[in-house]
mmCIF file with all atom_site columns, C-alpha atoms in Angstrom:
data_model
loop_
_atom_site.group_PDB
_atom_site.id
_atom_site.type_symbol
_atom_site.label_atom_id
_atom_site.label_alt_id
_atom_site.label_comp_id
_atom_site.label_asym_id
_atom_site.label_entity_id
_atom_site.label_seq_id
_atom_site.pdbx_PDB_ins_code
_atom_site.Cartn_x
_atom_site.Cartn_y
_atom_site.Cartn_z
_atom_site.occupancy
_atom_site.B_iso_or_equiv
_atom_site.pdbx_formal_charge
_atom_site.auth_seq_id
_atom_site.auth_comp_id
_atom_site.auth_asym_id
_atom_site.auth_atom_id
_atom_site.pdbx_PDB_model_num
ATOM 1   C CA . MET I 1 1   ? -38.644 252.995 9.514   1.00 69.00 ? 1   MET I CA 1
ATOM 2   C CA . LYS I 1 2   ? -38.934 256.280 8.044   1.00 88.00 ? 2   LYS I CA 1
ATOM 3   C CA . PHE I 1 3   ? -42.773 256.730 8.093   1.00 89.00 ? 3   PHE I CA 1
ATOM 4   C CA . GLU I 1 4   ? -42.526 260.208 7.127   1.00 89.00 ? 4   GLU I CA 1
ATOM 5   C CA . LYS I 1 5   ? -40.620 258.912 3.940   1.00 90.00 ? 5   LYS I CA 1
ATOM 6   C CA . PHE I 1 6   ? -43.392 256.409 3.434   1.00 92.00 ? 6   PHE I CA 1
ATOM 7   C CA . VAL I 1 7   ? -46.313 259.174 3.445   1.00 91.00 ? 7   VAL I CA 1
ATOM 8   C CA . LYS I 1 8   ? -44.272 261.179 0.738   1.00 90.00 ? 8   LYS I CA 1
ATOM 9   C CA . GLN I 1 9   ? -43.335 258.039 -1.758  1.00 90.00 ? 9   GLN I CA 1
ATOM 10  C CA . LEU I 1 10  ? -47.772 257.415 -0.844  1.00 91.00 ? 10  LEU I CA 1
ATOM 11  C CA . GLY I 1 11  ? -48.740 260.649 -1.277  1.00 87.00 ? 11  GLY I CA 1
ATOM 12  C CA . GLY I 1 12  ? -52.030 260.562 0.081   1.00 86.00 ? 12  GLY I CA 1
ATOM 13  C CA . SER I 1 13  ? -53.588 256.880 -1.899  1.00 90.00 ? 13  SER I CA 1
ATOM 14  C CA . GLY I 1 14  ? -52.408 255.152 0.783   1.00 92.00 ? 14  GLY I CA 1
ATOM 15  C CA . VAL I 1 15  ? -55.031 253.876 3.160   1.00 95.00 ? 15  VAL I CA 1
ATOM 16  C CA . ILE I 1 16  ? -55.170 253.805 6.794   1.00 93.00 ? 16  ILE I CA 1
ATOM 17  C CA . GLN I 1 17  ? -56.287 250.652 8.554   1.00 95.00 ? 17  GLN I CA 1
ATOM 18  C CA . THR I 1 18  ? -56.739 250.208 11.968  1.00 94.00 ? 18  THR I CA 1
ATOM 19  C CA . ARG I 1 19  ? -56.017 247.079 14.441  1.00 93.00 ? 19  ARG I CA 1
ATOM 20  C CA . GLU I 1 20  ? -59.434 246.271 17.747  1.00 89.00 ? 20  GLU I CA 1
ATOM 21  C CA . ASN I 1 21  ? -56.416 247.646 20.046  1.00 89.00 ? 21  ASN I CA 1
ATOM 22  C CA . GLY I 1 22  ? -55.868 251.201 18.770  1.00 89.00 ? 22  GLY I CA 1
ATOM 23  C CA . GLU I 1 23  ? -53.364 251.610 16.655  1.00 92.00 ? 23  GLU I CA 1
ATOM 24  C CA . LYS I 1 24  ? -53.899 252.430 13.158  1.00 94.00 ? 24  LYS I CA 1
ATOM 25  C CA . TRP I 1 25  ? -51.437 251.181 10.282  1.00 95.00 ? 25  TRP I CA 1
ATOM 26  C CA . LEU I 1 26  ? -50.785 253.510 6.873   1.00 95.00 ? 26  LEU I CA 1
ATOM 27  C CA . ALA I 1 27  ? -50.800 250.460 4.106   1.00 95.00 ? 27  ALA I CA 1
ATOM 28  C CA . SER I 1 28  ? -49.755 250.560 0.452   1.00 94.00 ? 28  SER I CA 1
ATOM 29  C CA . ALA I 1 29  ? -49.922 247.268 -1.840  1.00 92.00 ? 29  ALA I CA 1
ATOM 30  C CA . THR I 1 30  ? -46.888 245.857 -0.780  1.00 94.00 ? 30  THR I CA 1
ATOM 31  C CA . SER I 1 31  ? -45.574 247.782 2.464   1.00 95.00 ? 31  SER I CA 1
ATOM 32  C CA . MET I 1 32  ? -47.112 249.208 5.599   1.00 95.00 ? 32  MET I CA 1
ATOM 33  C CA . LEU I 1 33  ? -45.708 250.696 8.514   1.00 95.00 ? 33  LEU I CA 1
ATOM 34  C CA . LYS I 1 34  ? -47.195 251.597 11.732  1.00 94.00 ? 34  LYS I CA 1
ATOM 35  C CA . ILE I 1 35  ? -48.148 255.231 12.557  1.00 93.00 ? 35  ILE I CA 1
ATOM 36  C CA . PRO I 1 36  ? -46.474 256.228 15.168  1.00 90.00 ? 36  PRO I CA 1
ATOM 37  C CA . ASP I 1 37  ? -48.346 257.738 18.749  1.00 85.00 ? 37  ASP I CA 1
ATOM 38  C CA . GLN I 1 38  ? -46.574 261.275 18.402  1.00 85.00 ? 38  GLN I CA 1
ATOM 39  C CA . MET I 1 39  ? -48.174 261.963 14.307  1.00 82.00 ? 39  MET I CA 1
ATOM 40  C CA . GLY I 1 40  ? -50.818 264.326 14.167  1.00 76.00 ? 40  GLY I CA 1
ATOM 41  C CA . GLY I 1 41  ? -53.256 263.922 10.572  1.00 81.00 ? 41  GLY I CA 1
ATOM 42  C CA . ILE I 1 42  ? -52.601 261.532 7.889   1.00 84.00 ? 42  ILE I CA 1
ATOM 43  C CA . ILE I 1 43  ? -54.290 262.203 4.961   1.00 83.00 ? 43  ILE I CA 1
ATOM 44  C CA . ALA I 1 44  ? -54.980 258.455 3.197   1.00 87.00 ? 44  ALA I CA 1
ATOM 45  C CA . GLU I 1 45  ? -58.192 257.219 0.219   1.00 88.00 ? 45  GLU I CA 1
ATOM 46  C CA . ASN I 1 46  ? -59.739 255.015 3.041   1.00 91.00 ? 46  ASN I CA 1
ATOM 47  C CA . ILE I 1 47  ? -59.929 255.098 7.192   1.00 91.00 ? 47  ILE I CA 1
ATOM 48  C CA . VAL I 1 48  ? -60.601 250.173 7.120   1.00 95.00 ? 48  VAL I CA 1
ATOM 49  C CA . PRO I 1 49  ? -60.573 248.362 9.552   1.00 96.00 ? 49  PRO I CA 1
ATOM 50  C CA . MET I 1 50  ? -57.017 245.908 9.321   1.00 95.00 ? 50  MET I CA 1
ATOM 51  C CA . PRO I 1 51  ? -57.971 242.932 7.182   1.00 94.00 ? 51  PRO I CA 1
ATOM 52  C CA . THR I 1 52  ? -58.979 239.684 9.156   1.00 93.00 ? 52  THR I CA 1
ATOM 53  C CA . ASN I 1 53  ? -55.022 237.899 7.305   1.00 90.00 ? 53  ASN I CA 1
ATOM 54  C CA . ILE I 1 54  ? -52.826 241.093 7.939   1.00 90.00 ? 54  ILE I CA 1
ATOM 55  C CA . GLU I 1 55  ? -54.162 240.633 11.909  1.00 90.00 ? 55  GLU I CA 1
ATOM 56  C CA . ALA I 1 56  ? -53.190 237.188 12.590  1.00 86.00 ? 56  ALA I CA 1
ATOM 57  C CA . ILE I 1 57  ? -50.359 238.381 11.023  1.00 83.00 ? 57  ILE I CA 1
ATOM 58  C CA . LEU I 1 58  ? -49.446 241.132 13.225  1.00 86.00 ? 58  LEU I CA 1
ATOM 59  C CA . ARG I 1 59  ? -50.385 239.129 16.290  1.00 82.00 ? 59  ARG I CA 1
ATOM 60  C CA . ARG I 1 60  ? -47.647 236.507 15.787  1.00 75.00 ? 60  ARG I CA 1
ATOM 61  C CA . GLU I 1 61  ? -44.785 238.446 15.152  1.00 61.00 ? 61  GLU I CA 1
ATOM 62  C CA . PRO I 1 62  ? -42.355 237.451 17.944  1.00 64.00 ? 62  PRO I CA 1
ATOM 63  C CA . THR I 1 63  ? -42.707 234.281 15.779  1.00 62.00 ? 63  THR I CA 1
ATOM 64  C CA . GLY I 1 64  ? -39.526 236.545 12.942  1.00 78.00 ? 64  GLY I CA 1
ATOM 65  C CA . THR I 1 65  ? -36.328 234.506 12.475  1.00 85.00 ? 65  THR I CA 1
ATOM 66  C CA . PRO I 1 66  ? -33.403 237.746 11.922  1.00 88.00 ? 66  PRO I CA 1
ATOM 67  C CA . ALA I 1 67  ? -32.451 237.751 8.523   1.00 91.00 ? 67  ALA I CA 1
ATOM 68  C CA . PHE I 1 68  ? -29.971 240.133 5.942   1.00 93.00 ? 68  PHE I CA 1
ATOM 69  C CA . LEU I 1 69  ? -29.741 241.602 2.615   1.00 93.00 ? 69  LEU I CA 1
ATOM 70  C CA . SER I 1 70  ? -28.054 239.148 0.400   1.00 92.00 ? 70  SER I CA 1
ATOM 71  C CA . LYS I 1 71  ? -27.679 240.204 -2.847  1.00 92.00 ? 71  LYS I CA 1
ATOM 72  C CA . ALA I 1 72  ? -29.287 243.140 -5.193  1.00 91.00 ? 72  ALA I CA 1
ATOM 73  C CA . ILE I 1 73  ? -31.014 242.438 -9.087  1.00 90.00 ? 73  ILE I CA 1
ATOM 74  C CA . LEU I 1 74  ? -31.188 244.706 -11.543 1.00 89.00 ? 74  LEU I CA 1
ATOM 75  C CA . PRO I 1 75  ? -34.020 243.063 -13.845 1.00 85.00 ? 75  PRO I CA 1
ATOM 76  C CA . CYS I 1 76  ? -32.788 244.317 -17.357 1.00 84.00 ? 76  CYS I CA 1
ATOM 77  C CA . GLY I 1 77  ? -29.381 244.976 -18.482 1.00 81.00 ? 77  GLY I CA 1
ATOM 78  C CA . ASP I 1 78  ? -30.567 248.809 -18.522 1.00 86.00 ? 78  ASP I CA 1
ATOM 79  C CA . SER I 1 79  ? -32.835 249.280 -15.174 1.00 83.00 ? 79  SER I CA 1
ATOM 80  C CA . SER I 1 80  ? -32.719 251.608 -12.925 1.00 87.00 ? 80  SER I CA 1
ATOM 81  C CA . ILE I 1 81  ? -31.966 251.749 -9.166  1.00 86.00 ? 81  ILE I CA 1
ATOM 82  C CA . LYS I 1 82  ? -35.746 252.510 -8.550  1.00 88.00 ? 82  LYS I CA 1
ATOM 83  C CA . ASP I 1 83  ? -35.813 249.135 -10.569 1.00 89.00 ? 83  ASP I CA 1
ATOM 84  C CA . CYS I 1 84  ? -32.854 247.210 -8.213  1.00 92.00 ? 84  CYS I CA 1
ATOM 85  C CA . ILE I 1 85  ? -34.896 243.945 -5.715  1.00 93.00 ? 85  ILE I CA 1
ATOM 86  C CA . ARG I 1 86  ? -33.582 243.514 -2.683  1.00 94.00 ? 86  ARG I CA 1
ATOM 87  C CA . VAL I 1 87  ? -33.578 240.405 -1.776  1.00 94.00 ? 87  VAL I CA 1
ATOM 88  C CA . PHE I 1 88  ? -33.327 238.880 2.377   1.00 94.00 ? 88  PHE I CA 1
ATOM 89  C CA . ALA I 1 89  ? -32.657 235.428 3.654   1.00 92.00 ? 89  ALA I CA 1
ATOM 90  C CA . ALA I 1 90  ? -33.146 234.140 6.817   1.00 87.00 ? 90  ALA I CA 1
ATOM 91  C CA . ASN I 1 91  ? -29.856 233.391 8.914   1.00 82.00 ? 91  ASN I CA 1
ATOM 92  C CA . GLU I 1 92  ? -30.512 230.829 9.795   1.00 76.00 ? 92  GLU I CA 1
ATOM 93  C CA . ASN I 1 93  ? -31.891 228.936 5.471   1.00 73.00 ? 93  ASN I CA 1
ATOM 94  C CA . PRO I 1 94  ? -30.485 231.570 3.326   1.00 67.00 ? 94  PRO I CA 1
ATOM 95  C CA . ASN I 1 95  ? -30.237 229.156 0.188   1.00 76.00 ? 95  ASN I CA 1
ATOM 96  C CA . LYS I 1 96  ? -33.959 228.716 1.078   1.00 79.00 ? 96  LYS I CA 1
ATOM 97  C CA . LEU I 1 97  ? -35.781 230.926 2.881   1.00 86.00 ? 97  LEU I CA 1
ATOM 98  C CA . LYS I 1 98  ? -35.685 234.797 0.462   1.00 90.00 ? 98  LYS I CA 1
ATOM 99  C CA . LEU I 1 99  ? -37.292 237.226 0.067   1.00 92.00 ? 99  LEU I CA 1
ATOM 100 C CA . PRO I 1 100 ? -37.546 239.785 -3.017  1.00 94.00 ? 100 PRO I CA 1
ATOM 101 C CA . ILE I 1 101 ? -38.755 243.599 -1.513  1.00 96.00 ? 101 ILE I CA 1
ATOM 102 C CA . SER I 1 102 ? -39.033 246.042 -3.701  1.00 94.00 ? 102 SER I CA 1
ATOM 103 C CA . ASN I 1 103 ? -36.350 249.493 -4.061  1.00 93.00 ? 103 ASN I CA 1
ATOM 104 C CA . ASP I 1 104 ? -39.282 252.363 -2.690  1.00 93.00 ? 104 ASP I CA 1
ATOM 105 C CA . ASP I 1 105 ? -38.890 249.304 -0.049  1.00 95.00 ? 105 ASP I CA 1
ATOM 106 C CA . TYR I 1 106 ? -35.963 248.820 0.903   1.00 95.00 ? 106 TYR I CA 1
ATOM 107 C CA . GLY I 1 107 ? -35.073 252.594 0.912   1.00 91.00 ? 107 GLY I CA 1
ATOM 108 C CA . LEU I 1 108 ? -37.930 252.456 4.351   1.00 93.00 ? 108 LEU I CA 1
ATOM 109 C CA . ILE I 1 109 ? -35.579 250.517 6.728   1.00 94.00 ? 109 ILE I CA 1
ATOM 110 C CA . ASP I 1 110 ? -33.974 252.854 8.786   1.00 92.00 ? 110 ASP I CA 1
ATOM 111 C CA . PHE I 1 111 ? -30.605 249.861 9.359   1.00 88.00 ? 111 PHE I CA 1
ATOM 112 C CA . ARG I 1 112 ? -29.114 251.821 11.804  1.00 89.00 ? 112 ARG I CA 1
ATOM 113 C CA . HIS I 1 113 ? -32.121 251.036 14.500  1.00 89.00 ? 113 HIS I CA 1
ATOM 114 C CA . ASP I 1 114 ? -34.148 249.009 12.717  1.00 92.00 ? 114 ASP I CA 1
ATOM 115 C CA . GLN I 1 115 ? -33.804 244.531 12.869  1.00 90.00 ? 115 GLN I CA 1
ATOM 116 C CA . VAL I 1 116 ? -35.693 242.958 10.612  1.00 92.00 ? 116 VAL I CA 1
ATOM 117 C CA . GLU I 1 117 ? -36.380 238.870 10.192  1.00 91.00 ? 117 GLU I CA 1
ATOM 118 C CA . MET I 1 118 ? -37.859 237.053 8.440   1.00 91.00 ? 118 MET I CA 1
ATOM 119 C CA . LEU I 1 119 ? -41.838 235.362 8.748   1.00 90.00 ? 119 LEU I CA 1
ATOM 120 C CA . THR I 1 120 ? -42.394 231.462 8.326   1.00 86.00 ? 120 THR I CA 1
ATOM 121 C CA . ASN I 1 121 ? -44.509 229.191 7.267   1.00 84.00 ? 121 ASN I CA 1
ATOM 122 C CA . TYR I 1 122 ? -44.623 225.649 7.515   1.00 81.00 ? 122 TYR I CA 1
ATOM 123 C CA . ASP I 1 123 ? -47.364 223.702 5.039   1.00 83.00 ? 123 ASP I CA 1
ATOM 124 C CA . LEU I 1 124 ? -47.796 220.209 7.193   1.00 88.00 ? 124 LEU I CA 1
ATOM 125 C CA . GLU I 1 125 ? -48.339 218.944 3.976   1.00 90.00 ? 125 GLU I CA 1
ATOM 126 C CA . THR I 1 126 ? -45.521 219.473 1.455   1.00 88.00 ? 126 THR I CA 1
ATOM 127 C CA . LYS I 1 127 ? -43.260 219.643 4.737   1.00 84.00 ? 127 LYS I CA 1
ATOM 128 C CA . GLU I 1 128 ? -41.933 222.770 3.315   1.00 84.00 ? 128 GLU I CA 1
ATOM 129 C CA . MET I 1 129 ? -40.681 226.284 5.112   1.00 82.00 ? 129 MET I CA 1
ATOM 130 C CA . SER I 1 130 ? -41.862 229.847 3.221   1.00 84.00 ? 130 SER I CA 1
ATOM 131 C CA . VAL I 1 131 ? -41.799 233.104 3.415   1.00 87.00 ? 131 VAL I CA 1
ATOM 132 C CA . VAL I 1 132 ? -45.134 235.609 4.085   1.00 89.00 ? 132 VAL I CA 1
ATOM 133 C CA . ALA I 1 133 ? -42.985 238.890 4.446   1.00 92.00 ? 133 ALA I CA 1
ATOM 134 C CA . LEU I 1 134 ? -40.604 241.240 5.927   1.00 93.00 ? 134 LEU I CA 1
ATOM 135 C CA . LEU I 1 135 ? -40.702 242.349 9.670   1.00 93.00 ? 135 LEU I CA 1
ATOM 136 C CA . VAL I 1 136 ? -38.496 245.907 11.139  1.00 93.00 ? 136 VAL I CA 1
ATOM 137 C CA . LYS I 1 137 ? -39.073 246.489 14.392  1.00 91.00 ? 137 LYS I CA 1
ATOM 138 C CA . ARG I 1 138 ? -36.987 248.755 16.445  1.00 88.00 ? 138 ARG I CA 1
ATOM 139 C CA . PRO I 1 139 ? -35.633 247.255 19.298  1.00 83.00 ? 139 PRO I CA 1
ATOM 140 C CA . TYR I 1 140 ? -35.579 248.814 22.712  1.00 76.00 ? 140 TYR I CA 1
ATOM 141 C CA . ILE I 1 141 ? -33.475 248.676 25.997  1.00 68.00 ? 141 ILE I CA 1
ATOM 142 C CA . ASN I 1 142 ? -33.913 245.243 27.962  1.00 65.00 ? 142 ASN I CA 1
ATOM 143 C CA . ASP I 1 143 ? -37.474 244.504 25.725  1.00 70.00 ? 143 ASP I CA 1
ATOM 144 C CA . ASP I 1 144 ? -38.951 243.220 23.766  1.00 78.00 ? 144 ASP I CA 1
ATOM 145 C CA . ALA I 1 145 ? -38.572 245.166 19.911  1.00 84.00 ? 145 ALA I CA 1
ATOM 146 C CA . GLU I 1 146 ? -41.708 246.591 18.429  1.00 87.00 ? 146 GLU I CA 1
ATOM 147 C CA . LEU I 1 147 ? -43.184 245.481 15.028  1.00 90.00 ? 147 LEU I CA 1
ATOM 148 C CA . ILE I 1 148 ? -42.908 249.259 13.200  1.00 92.00 ? 148 ILE I CA 1
ATOM 149 C CA . GLY I 1 149 ? -43.362 247.157 10.228  1.00 94.00 ? 149 GLY I CA 1
ATOM 150 C CA . VAL I 1 150 ? -44.348 244.733 7.346   1.00 94.00 ? 150 VAL I CA 1
ATOM 151 C CA . ILE I 1 151 ? -43.393 243.817 3.748   1.00 95.00 ? 151 ILE I CA 1
ATOM 152 C CA . PHE I 1 152 ? -44.457 241.554 1.862   1.00 94.00 ? 152 PHE I CA 1
ATOM 153 C CA . PRO I 1 153 ? -42.494 239.782 -0.594  1.00 92.00 ? 153 PRO I CA 1
ATOM 154 C CA . MET I 1 154 ? -42.958 241.223 -4.367  1.00 89.00 ? 154 MET I CA 1
ATOM 155 C CA . ALA I 1 155 ? -44.931 238.510 -6.159  1.00 73.00 ? 155 ALA I CA 1
ATOM 156 C CA . ASP I 1 156 ? -43.102 238.440 -9.581  1.00 70.00 ? 156 ASP I CA 1
ATOM 157 C CA . TYR I 1 157 ? -40.253 238.573 -7.987  1.00 63.00 ? 157 TYR I CA 1
ATOM 158 C CA . VAL I 1 158 ? -40.490 234.897 -5.609  1.00 58.00 ? 158 VAL I CA 1
ATOM 159 C CA . ASP I 1 159 ? -39.157 231.673 -7.329  1.00 58.00 ? 159 ASP I CA 1
ATOM 160 C CA . ASN I 1 160 ? -36.806 233.600 -9.510  1.00 61.00 ? 160 ASN I CA 1
ATOM 161 C CA . ILE I 1 161 ? -34.327 234.998 -6.745  1.00 63.00 ? 161 ILE I CA 1
#
């Protein structure tokens, strides 16, 4: 992921969230990126412990389903590219598992180096799968990929894509 771009995009309005294992993540309202170990100082509004619901996502991340960019939507006919909504779909079920993200969050993914997966949730009562987040991972040779970013769906568009 493009961490420096994320820092510029937030302009100091992000929040640093610290995990129990010592990792630090920079978060906005819709996405969060792991702060690289070699990164020095970061300007942020606050430093807080990682919220328990986000910690749960980070702990179960190895269960991601491979995803791909399926389409881009302009909300209105006269919308500019910054208003574009990027829709990711799961490789295994592209018609049902879709996740819309903002163009700003899409710009954080480095498709030459990152792999993208969907984190899904299965509801036992309804027997339906839902998408929780888009996981961005940096693959390593002969090793598991490292989770470096989480992008949450644009709530206003989840049911309309």
